[in-house]
mmCIF file with all atom_site columns, C-alpha atoms in Angstrom:
data_model
loop_
_atom_site.group_PDB
_atom_site.id
_atom_site.type_symbol
_atom_site.label_atom_id
_atom_site.label_alt_id
_atom_site.label_comp_id
_atom_site.label_asym_id
_atom_site.label_entity_id
_atom_site.label_seq_id
_atom_site.pdbx_PDB_ins_code
_atom_site.Cartn_x
_atom_site.Cartn_y
_atom_site.Cartn_z
_atom_site.occupancy
_atom_site.B_iso_or_equiv
_atom_site.pdbx_formal_charge
_atom_site.auth_seq_id
_atom_site.auth_comp_id
_atom_site.auth_asym_id
_atom_site.auth_atom_id
_atom_site.pdbx_PDB_model_num
ATOM 1  C CA . MET A 1 1  ? 98.633  93.444 84.222  1.00 0.00 ? 1320 MET A CA 1
ATOM 2  C CA . LYS A 1 2  ? 95.262  91.684 84.505  1.00 0.00 ? 1321 LYS A CA 1
ATOM 3  C CA . VAL A 1 3  ? 94.701  88.564 86.607  1.00 0.00 ? 1322 VAL A CA 1
ATOM 4  C CA . THR A 1 4  ? 91.576  86.803 87.862  1.00 0.00 ? 1323 THR A CA 1
ATOM 5  C CA . ILE A 1 5  ? 91.484  86.287 91.666  1.00 0.00 ? 1324 ILE A CA 1
ATOM 6  C CA . ASN A 1 6  ? 88.772  84.014 92.979  1.00 0.00 ? 1325 ASN A CA 1
ATOM 7  C CA . GLY A 1 7  ? 86.668  84.778 89.895  1.00 0.00 ? 1326 GLY A CA 1
ATOM 8  C CA . LEU A 1 8  ? 87.136  88.591 89.948  1.00 0.00 ? 1327 LEU A CA 1
ATOM 9  C CA . ASP A 1 9  ? 89.261  90.461 87.398  1.00 0.00 ? 1328 ASP A CA 1
ATOM 10 C CA . ARG A 1 10 ? 91.902  92.653 88.990  1.00 0.00 ? 1329 ARG A CA 1
ATOM 11 C CA . GLU A 1 11 ? 94.800  94.822 87.867  1.00 0.00 ? 1330 GLU A CA 1
ATOM 12 C CA . ILE A 1 12 ? 98.073  94.192 89.677  1.00 0.00 ? 1331 ILE A CA 1
ATOM 13 C CA . PRO A 1 13 ? 101.524 95.642 89.113  1.00 0.00 ? 1332 PRO A CA 1
ATOM 14 C CA . GLU A 1 14 ? 103.908 93.829 86.782  1.00 0.00 ? 1333 GLU A CA 1
ATOM 15 C CA . ASN A 1 15 ? 106.293 91.501 88.629  1.00 0.00 ? 1334 ASN A CA 1
ATOM 16 C CA . MET A 1 16 ? 104.216 91.428 91.827  1.00 0.00 ? 1335 MET A CA 1
ATOM 17 C CA . ASN A 1 17 ? 104.887 88.162 93.602  1.00 0.00 ? 1336 ASN A CA 1
ATOM 18 C CA . ILE A 1 18 ? 102.266 85.995 95.223  1.00 0.00 ? 1337 ILE A CA 1
ATOM 19 C CA . LEU A 1 19 ? 103.411 86.881 98.743  1.00 0.00 ? 1338 LEU A CA 1
ATOM 20 C CA . THR A 1 20 ? 103.034 90.627 98.182  1.00 0.00 ? 1339 THR A CA 1
ATOM 21 C CA . LEU A 1 21 ? 99.696  90.108 96.438  1.00 0.00 ? 1340 LEU A CA 1
ATOM 22 C CA . LEU A 1 22 ? 98.390  88.087 99.364  1.00 0.00 ? 1341 LEU A CA 1
ATOM 23 C CA . GLU A 1 23 ? 99.707  90.564 101.949 1.00 0.00 ? 1342 GLU A CA 1
ATOM 24 C CA . ASN A 1 24 ? 97.930  93.400 100.096 1.00 0.00 ? 1343 ASN A CA 1
ATOM 25 C CA . LEU A 1 25 ? 94.680  91.402 99.859  1.00 0.00 ? 1344 LEU A CA 1
ATOM 26 C CA . SER A 1 26 ? 94.832  90.395 103.534 1.00 0.00 ? 1345 SER A CA 1
ATOM 27 C CA . ILE A 1 27 ? 95.187  94.068 104.566 1.00 0.00 ? 1346 ILE A CA 1
ATOM 28 C CA . GLU A 1 28 ? 92.372  95.210 102.206 1.00 0.00 ? 1347 GLU A CA 1
ATOM 29 C CA . ASN A 1 29 ? 89.975  92.466 103.412 1.00 0.00 ? 1348 ASN A CA 1
ATOM 30 C CA . ASN A 1 30 ? 91.200  92.118 107.031 1.00 0.00 ? 1349 ASN A CA 1
ATOM 31 C CA . ILE A 1 31 ? 91.829  88.391 106.669 1.00 0.00 ? 1350 ILE A CA 1
ATOM 32 C CA . SER A 1 32 ? 94.524  86.041 107.984 1.00 0.00 ? 1351 SER A CA 1
ATOM 33 C CA . LEU A 1 33 ? 96.768  84.083 105.632 1.00 0.00 ? 1352 LEU A CA 1
ATOM 34 C CA . ALA A 1 34 ? 97.654  81.484 108.297 1.00 0.00 ? 1353 ALA A CA 1
ATOM 35 C CA . GLY A 1 35 ? 95.625  78.716 106.693 1.00 0.00 ? 1354 GLY A CA 1
ATOM 36 C CA . ALA A 1 36 ? 95.660  79.905 103.074 1.00 0.00 ? 1355 ALA A CA 1
ATOM 37 C CA . ILE A 1 37 ? 96.587  77.945 99.960  1.00 0.00 ? 1356 ILE A CA 1
ATOM 38 C CA . VAL A 1 38 ? 97.124  79.400 96.533  1.00 0.00 ? 1357 VAL A CA 1
ATOM 39 C CA . LEU A 1 39 ? 96.608  77.915 93.105  1.00 0.00 ? 1358 LEU A CA 1
ATOM 40 C CA . VAL A 1 40 ? 97.789  79.669 89.975  1.00 0.00 ? 1359 VAL A CA 1
ATOM 41 C CA . ASN A 1 41 ? 96.218  78.259 86.773  1.00 0.00 ? 1360 ASN A CA 1
ATOM 42 C CA . GLU A 1 42 ? 95.173  75.164 88.844  1.00 0.00 ? 1361 GLU A CA 1
ATOM 43 C CA . VAL A 1 43 ? 98.722  74.524 90.099  1.00 0.00 ? 1362 VAL A CA 1
ATOM 44 C CA . LEU A 1 44 ? 99.296  74.587 93.866  1.00 0.00 ? 1363 LEU A CA 1
ATOM 45 C CA . ILE A 1 45 ? 101.991 77.092 94.833  1.00 0.00 ? 1364 ILE A CA 1
ATOM 46 C CA . PRO A 1 46 ? 103.759 75.931 98.023  1.00 0.00 ? 1365 PRO A CA 1
ATOM 47 C CA . ARG A 1 47 ? 103.927 78.600 100.785 1.00 0.00 ? 1366 ARG A CA 1
ATOM 48 C CA . ASP A 1 48 ? 107.760 78.457 100.559 1.00 0.00 ? 1367 ASP A CA 1
ATOM 49 C CA . ASN A 1 49 ? 107.547 79.584 96.903  1.00 0.00 ? 1368 ASN A CA 1
ATOM 50 C CA . TRP A 1 50 ? 105.160 82.535 97.324  1.00 0.00 ? 1369 TRP A CA 1
ATOM 51 C CA . LYS A 1 51 ? 107.974 85.099 97.359  1.00 0.00 ? 1370 LYS A CA 1
ATOM 52 C CA . GLU A 1 52 ? 109.518 83.783 94.123  1.00 0.00 ? 1371 GLU A CA 1
ATOM 53 C CA . SER A 1 53 ? 106.285 83.081 92.268  1.00 0.00 ? 1372 SER A CA 1
ATOM 54 C CA . ILE A 1 54 ? 105.128 85.812 89.887  1.00 0.00 ? 1373 ILE A CA 1
ATOM 55 C CA . PRO A 1 55 ? 101.887 85.199 88.020  1.00 0.00 ? 1374 PRO A CA 1
ATOM 56 C CA . GLU A 1 56 ? 101.691 85.733 84.306  1.00 0.00 ? 1375 GLU A CA 1
ATOM 57 C CA . ASP A 1 57 ? 99.273  88.149 82.619  1.00 0.00 ? 1376 ASP A CA 1
ATOM 58 C CA . SER A 1 58 ? 95.787  86.686 82.491  1.00 0.00 ? 1377 SER A CA 1
ATOM 59 C CA . ALA A 1 59 ? 96.598  84.159 85.290  1.00 0.00 ? 1378 ALA A CA 1
ATOM 60 C CA . ASN A 1 60 ? 93.742  82.562 87.190  1.00 0.00 ? 1379 ASN A CA 1
ATOM 61 C CA . ILE A 1 61 ? 94.567  82.755 90.878  1.00 0.00 ? 1380 ILE A CA 1
ATOM 62 C CA . GLU A 1 62 ? 92.477  80.977 93.491  1.00 0.00 ? 1381 GLU A CA 1
ATOM 63 C CA . ILE A 1 63 ? 93.049  81.716 97.161  1.00 0.00 ? 1382 ILE A CA 1
ATOM 64 C CA . VAL A 1 64 ? 91.473  79.349 99.626  1.00 0.00 ? 1383 VAL A CA 1
ATOM 65 C CA . SER A 1 65 ? 91.663  80.010 103.360 1.00 0.00 ? 1384 SER A CA 1
ATOM 66 C CA . PHE A 1 66 ? 90.753  77.314 105.865 1.00 0.00 ? 1385 PHE A CA 1
ATOM 67 C CA . VAL A 1 67 ? 89.171  78.196 109.127 1.00 0.00 ? 1386 VAL A CA 1
ATOM 68 C CA . SER A 1 68 ? 88.233  75.973 112.028 1.00 0.00 ? 1387 SER A CA 1
ATOM 69 C CA . GLY A 1 69 ? 84.912  76.033 113.655 1.00 0.00 ? 1388 GLY A CA 1
ATOM 70 C CA . GLY A 1 70 ? 82.673  74.054 115.835 1.00 0.00 ? 1389 GLY A CA 1
#
């Protein structure tokens, strides 16, 4: 199914949950999910719900990762 992730169209498997999607993206892009938040169609998905949340076809997913700096 097609979704948009941070403005880029991607194909993901049907029934892929948010947690698995994020784990795959973190491995592909060598990033940490420690400070990440996820919005699906402008709705914040709490971290505790990532495993149960499955985006719909054509969903707009925004992943924001916070980092500290000085």
